[in-house]
Every structure is written in C-alpha cells, then in structure tokens.
CSV table of C-alpha atoms in Angstrom, one decimal:
chain,number,residue,atom,x,y,z
A,1,ASP,CA,52.5,-99.3,26.4
A,2,GLY,CA,54.1,-97.5,23.4
A,3,GLY,CA,54.6,-93.9,23.9
A,4,ILE,CA,56.8,-90.9,24.6
A,5,THR,CA,58.3,-90.3,28.0
A,6,GLN,CA,59.4,-86.8,28.9
A,7,SER,CA,61.2,-86.3,32.2
A,8,PRO,CA,61.1,-84.6,34.5
A,9,LYS,CA,57.6,-83.2,34.5
A,10,TYR,CA,58.7,-80.1,36.4
A,11,LEU,CA,62.2,-78.6,36.5
A,12,PHE,CA,63.5,-75.7,38.4
A,13,ARG,CA,67.0,-74.2,37.6
A,14,LYS,CA,68.9,-71.2,38.5
A,15,GLU,CA,69.6,-68.6,35.9
A,16,GLY,CA,72.9,-69.2,34.0
A,17,GLN,CA,72.8,-73.0,34.4
A,18,ASN,CA,72.5,-75.4,31.5
A,19,VAL,CA,69.7,-78.0,31.9
A,20,THR,CA,68.9,-81.1,29.8
A,21,LEU,CA,65.3,-82.3,29.2
A,22,SER,CA,64.8,-85.9,28.4
A,23,CYS,CA,62.7,-87.4,25.6
A,24,GLU,CA,62.5,-91.2,25.1
A,25,GLN,CA,60.2,-93.0,22.8
A,26,ASN,CA,59.4,-96.7,22.2
A,27,LEU,CA,57.2,-96.2,19.2
A,28,ASN,CA,60.1,-96.9,16.8
A,29,HIS,CA,59.4,-93.6,15.1
A,30,ASP,CA,62.1,-92.1,12.9
A,31,ALA,CA,61.5,-88.4,13.4
A,32,MET,CA,61.6,-86.6,16.7
A,33,TYR,CA,60.8,-82.9,17.5
A,34,TRP,CA,61.1,-80.4,20.3
A,35,TYR,CA,58.6,-77.6,20.6
A,36,ARG,CA,58.3,-74.8,23.1
A,37,GLN,CA,54.8,-73.7,24.2
A,38,ASP,CA,54.2,-70.2,25.5
A,39,PRO,CA,50.9,-68.6,26.3
A,40,GLY,CA,49.5,-66.9,23.3
A,41,GLN,CA,52.2,-68.1,21.0
A,42,GLY,CA,51.2,-71.7,20.3
A,43,LEU,CA,54.0,-74.2,19.8
A,44,ARG,CA,57.2,-73.2,18.2
A,45,LEU,CA,59.7,-75.6,16.7
A,46,ILE,CA,63.1,-75.7,18.4
A,47,TYR,CA,64.9,-78.6,16.7
A,48,TYR,CA,64.0,-81.8,14.9
A,49,SER,CA,65.7,-85.0,13.8
A,50,GLN,CA,64.6,-87.2,11.0
A,51,ILE,CA,67.2,-89.9,11.5
A,52,VAL,CA,69.8,-90.9,14.0
A,53,ASN,CA,73.0,-88.7,14.1
A,54,ASP,CA,71.2,-86.0,12.2
A,55,PHE,CA,69.2,-83.0,13.3
A,56,GLN,CA,68.1,-79.6,12.0
A,57,LYS,CA,67.3,-76.2,13.6
A,58,GLY,CA,63.7,-75.2,13.8
A,59,ASP,CA,62.4,-71.6,14.1
A,60,ILE,CA,63.8,-70.8,17.5
A,61,ALA,CA,67.0,-72.9,17.9
A,62,GLU,CA,69.1,-70.1,19.5
A,63,GLY,CA,70.2,-71.0,23.0
A,64,TYR,CA,69.3,-74.7,22.6
A,65,SER,CA,71.2,-77.8,21.6
A,66,VAL,CA,70.2,-81.4,20.9
A,67,SER,CA,71.7,-84.8,20.1
A,68,ARG,CA,70.3,-87.9,18.5
A,69,GLU,CA,72.7,-90.8,19.2
A,70,LYS,CA,70.0,-93.4,19.5
A,71,LYS,CA,66.6,-93.7,17.7
A,72,GLU,CA,64.8,-93.8,21.0
A,73,SER,CA,66.3,-90.7,22.5
A,74,PHE,CA,66.4,-87.0,21.6
A,75,PRO,CA,67.5,-84.9,24.6
A,76,LEU,CA,67.2,-81.1,24.6
A,77,THR,CA,69.7,-78.9,26.4
A,78,VAL,CA,68.6,-75.4,27.4
A,79,THR,CA,71.8,-73.5,27.6
A,80,SER,CA,72.6,-70.3,29.5
A,81,ALA,CA,72.5,-68.5,26.2
A,82,GLN,CA,68.7,-68.9,26.0
A,83,LYS,CA,67.4,-65.5,27.1
A,84,ASN,CA,64.0,-66.6,28.3
A,85,PRO,CA,64.0,-70.3,29.0
A,86,THR,CA,61.0,-70.5,31.3
A,87,ALA,CA,58.4,-72.4,29.2
A,88,PHE,CA,56.6,-75.6,28.6
A,89,TYR,CA,58.6,-78.0,26.4
A,90,LEU,CA,57.0,-80.7,24.3
A,91,CYS,CA,58.6,-83.6,22.5
A,92,ALA,CA,56.9,-85.2,19.6
A,93,THR,CA,57.6,-88.1,17.2
A,94,LYS,CA,56.5,-89.0,13.7
A,95,GLN,CA,56.7,-92.4,12.2
A,96,GLY,CA,58.3,-91.5,8.8
A,97,LEU,CA,58.7,-88.9,6.2
A,98,ASN,CA,55.4,-89.7,4.5
A,99,ASP,CA,53.5,-90.0,7.7
A,100,TYR,CA,51.9,-86.9,9.1
A,101,GLY,CA,50.6,-88.3,12.4
A,102,TYR,CA,52.5,-86.7,15.2
A,103,THR,CA,52.5,-88.1,18.8
A,104,PHE,CA,53.2,-85.7,21.6
A,105,GLY,CA,54.7,-86.3,25.0
A,106,SER,CA,53.2,-85.0,28.2
A,107,GLY,CA,55.8,-82.1,28.4
A,108,THR,CA,58.3,-80.6,30.8
A,109,ARG,CA,57.6,-77.3,32.5
A,110,LEU,CA,60.9,-75.6,33.0
A,111,THR,CA,61.1,-72.6,35.4
A,112,VAL,CA,64.3,-70.6,35.7
A,113,VAL,CA,64.6,-68.7,39.0
B,1,ALA,CA,57.7,-69.2,4.9
B,2,GLN,CA,54.9,-71.1,6.5
B,3,SER,CA,52.6,-69.4,9.0
B,4,VAL,CA,49.3,-70.1,10.7
B,5,SER,CA,46.9,-67.5,12.1
B,6,GLN,CA,44.2,-68.3,14.6
B,7,HIS,CA,41.6,-65.5,14.8
B,8,ASN,CA,40.7,-65.5,18.4
B,9,HIS,CA,42.8,-66.1,21.5
B,10,HIS,CA,39.9,-66.5,23.9
B,11,VAL,CA,36.4,-67.6,23.2
B,12,ILE,CA,33.6,-68.0,25.9
B,13,LEU,CA,30.4,-69.8,25.0
B,14,SER,CA,27.5,-71.2,26.9
B,15,GLU,CA,26.6,-74.9,26.6
B,16,ALA,CA,24.7,-75.8,23.5
B,17,ALA,CA,26.0,-72.8,21.6
B,18,SER,CA,27.6,-73.4,18.2
B,19,LEU,CA,31.4,-73.0,17.8
B,20,GLU,CA,33.5,-71.9,14.9
B,21,LEU,CA,37.2,-71.3,15.4
B,22,GLY,CA,39.0,-69.6,12.5
B,23,CYS,CA,42.4,-70.7,11.1
B,24,ASN,CA,44.2,-69.3,8.1
B,25,TYR,CA,47.6,-70.3,6.8
B,26,SER,CA,50.2,-69.2,4.3
B,27,TYR,CA,52.3,-71.6,2.3
B,28,GLY,CA,52.9,-71.8,-1.4
B,29,GLY,CA,52.6,-75.6,-1.8
B,30,THR,CA,50.5,-78.5,-0.9
B,31,VAL,CA,49.6,-78.7,2.8
B,32,ASN,CA,48.2,-81.1,5.3
B,33,LEU,CA,46.0,-79.5,8.0
B,34,PHE,CA,45.4,-80.4,11.6
B,35,TRP,CA,43.4,-79.4,14.6
B,36,TYR,CA,44.8,-80.4,18.0
B,37,VAL,CA,43.2,-80.0,21.4
B,38,GLN,CA,44.8,-79.7,24.8
B,39,TYR,CA,42.5,-80.3,27.8
B,40,PRO,CA,43.6,-78.8,31.1
B,41,GLY,CA,46.6,-80.8,32.4
B,42,GLN,CA,46.6,-83.2,29.5
B,43,HIS,CA,48.6,-84.1,26.4
B,44,LEU,CA,48.0,-82.5,23.0
B,45,GLN,CA,45.6,-84.7,21.2
B,46,LEU,CA,44.7,-84.9,17.5
B,47,LEU,CA,41.1,-83.7,16.9
B,48,LEU,CA,41.0,-84.1,13.1
B,49,LYS,CA,43.2,-83.9,10.0
B,50,TYR,CA,42.9,-83.2,6.3
B,51,PHE,CA,45.3,-84.7,3.8
B,52,SER,CA,43.2,-84.9,0.6
B,53,GLY,CA,39.8,-85.7,-0.8
B,54,ASP,CA,36.6,-84.4,0.8
B,55,PRO,CA,37.4,-80.9,2.2
B,56,LEU,CA,34.9,-81.4,5.0
B,57,VAL,CA,36.5,-83.6,7.6
B,58,LYS,CA,35.0,-85.1,10.7
B,59,GLY,CA,36.9,-85.6,13.9
B,60,ILE,CA,36.4,-86.9,17.3
B,61,LYS,CA,33.8,-85.6,19.8
B,62,GLY,CA,31.5,-84.1,17.1
B,63,PHE,CA,34.0,-81.7,15.7
B,64,GLU,CA,34.4,-81.0,12.0
B,65,ALA,CA,36.5,-78.7,9.9
B,66,GLU,CA,36.3,-77.4,6.3
B,67,PHE,CA,39.3,-76.8,4.1
B,68,ILE,CA,38.7,-73.9,1.7
B,69,LYS,CA,41.7,-73.9,-0.5
B,70,SER,CA,40.9,-70.5,-2.1
B,71,LYS,CA,40.7,-68.8,1.3
B,72,PHE,CA,43.7,-70.7,2.8
B,73,SER,CA,41.4,-71.6,5.7
B,74,PHE,CA,40.6,-74.6,7.8
B,75,ASN,CA,38.0,-73.5,10.3
B,76,LEU,CA,36.9,-75.8,13.1
B,77,ARG,CA,33.2,-76.2,13.9
B,78,LYS,CA,30.9,-77.9,16.4
B,79,PRO,CA,27.2,-77.4,16.3
B,80,SER,CA,26.6,-77.6,20.1
B,81,VAL,CA,29.4,-77.3,22.6
B,82,GLN,CA,29.6,-79.0,26.0
B,83,TRP,CA,31.3,-77.9,29.2
B,84,SER,CA,33.8,-80.7,28.6
B,85,ASP,CA,35.0,-79.0,25.4
B,86,THR,CA,36.7,-76.4,27.6
B,87,ALA,CA,40.3,-76.6,26.3
B,88,GLU,CA,42.9,-74.9,24.2
B,89,TYR,CA,42.7,-75.6,20.4
B,90,PHE,CA,45.6,-75.4,18.0
B,91,CYS,CA,45.5,-75.3,14.3
B,92,ALA,CA,48.6,-76.7,12.6
B,93,VAL,CA,49.8,-76.9,9.0
B,94,TYR,CA,52.3,-79.2,7.5
B,95,GLY,CA,54.0,-77.9,4.4
B,96,ASN,CA,57.6,-78.7,4.8
B,97,LYS,CA,57.3,-78.8,8.6
B,98,LEU,CA,54.5,-78.7,11.2
B,99,VAL,CA,53.7,-75.2,12.2
B,100,PHE,CA,51.2,-74.3,14.9
B,101,GLY,CA,48.9,-71.4,15.4
B,102,ALA,CA,49.0,-69.4,18.6
B,103,GLY,CA,46.0,-71.4,20.0
B,104,THR,CA,42.5,-70.5,21.0
B,105,ILE,CA,41.4,-71.0,24.6
B,106,LEU,CA,37.7,-72.0,24.7
B,107,ARG,CA,35.8,-71.8,27.9
B,108,VAL,CA,32.3,-73.3,27.9
B,109,LYS,CA,30.0,-72.0,30.7
B,110,SER,CA,27.6,-74.6,32.1
C-alpha cells in the first residue's frame, strides 16, 4: 500500500530533551511537509522540502530542525529550544510543484512532561 | 502574507439541519482552495477542492463549496447533515504555500 508512515503514534519526552519524529513515504512524492496541529489554531507549517537535500522554514520553524537526505524520509527534530512542544504533528506529501493534492500521515502526538 | 479565517470554532446541529461553514482568505494572487475533514481519531481527508472553472464544487459525502472571488470566500455547505458528519473541518488555501484555517468542530446531535 502506498502511503505515509509516521512513527511513533504517541511519544512522551522529558522537558529539555530533543526528540525526532519519523516520516517515511513510498508515494514517490517530491515535496514533504511538517505541520503542527493545536486546538483552535488549525495546522501551522513548520518546515517543508520540495527536493532532496533542500528544505525551507515554514511559519513556526523556531525550535525545530529537519533533514531530507532521501526522497522517502523527512524526519523532524523537536529541540529543547521549542518552548511549547506538546502538540499533534502531521507529515504531508505532495507529488510535484504543479500538483496541489496533499496526502497526510496519521500523525504523532508528542507530550512533554 | 496568506491567511485563512474560519468563522466558527464550534457548531452544533441536529440531524437533517443544513450546514454552512464560513471561510475567508487573504492573498494577492491566484489561489487554490480546499476543505479537509478530520473524523475523530482519523487522518485528515480531502473533502473537496477548487482549482479553476465552475466556482461551485461538489465533494464527497454530499458536501459542496462555492468560491466567491469578490468576497475572498469559500464556504462549505451541506443541505442535510448526518450524525456521521461529526468531525473537525479545515479550510485551506494554496497561494504560494498551503495555509490552514483554525478549524471548525461540528457536532451533529442524533
């Protein structure tokens, strides 16, 4: 089955620790995105990557980092600099620049205790 | 800068009532418009989309939306809601990136 795999589904971390969220896709889509979902705020763009070895900051990139070493993978690291990391994180892909059909993963709920 | 505004955060309706969820956006150029739905515990799913042509678009499950360019609006409608429509609905606009509204939680009472 083609799709996006986000792991883990639930993640608990202590305050001050870095944590990496995984996003893997087998759709052969060029572009990948990370969104953060908070109640009453919708989805906000953290980082995106349109091609391998290239990525851009979204609207709320502070405290996060990403890499895109392979087309299939776009991991997101939530660093200790992120002031309020507890949230639901969604990864999405898009086939190409001229395609507007986004596919979303099932998300990772991160709780910092 | 792009922005999307959804008018209501919570809507409660009885079954068979009509639904209209408001969405307005701001962006200076050409846009593509989307409505996504997230049922409890499930993925975000595309409900419908507008790229060009007929401004009245029909989506899945009896939903439709109308793009009114002069009002920068893309309201979602359904003539008769069902209990299974209980979900969170997100309007999204693609100008130079995909930007989401804050979402509207719809609860349909049976």
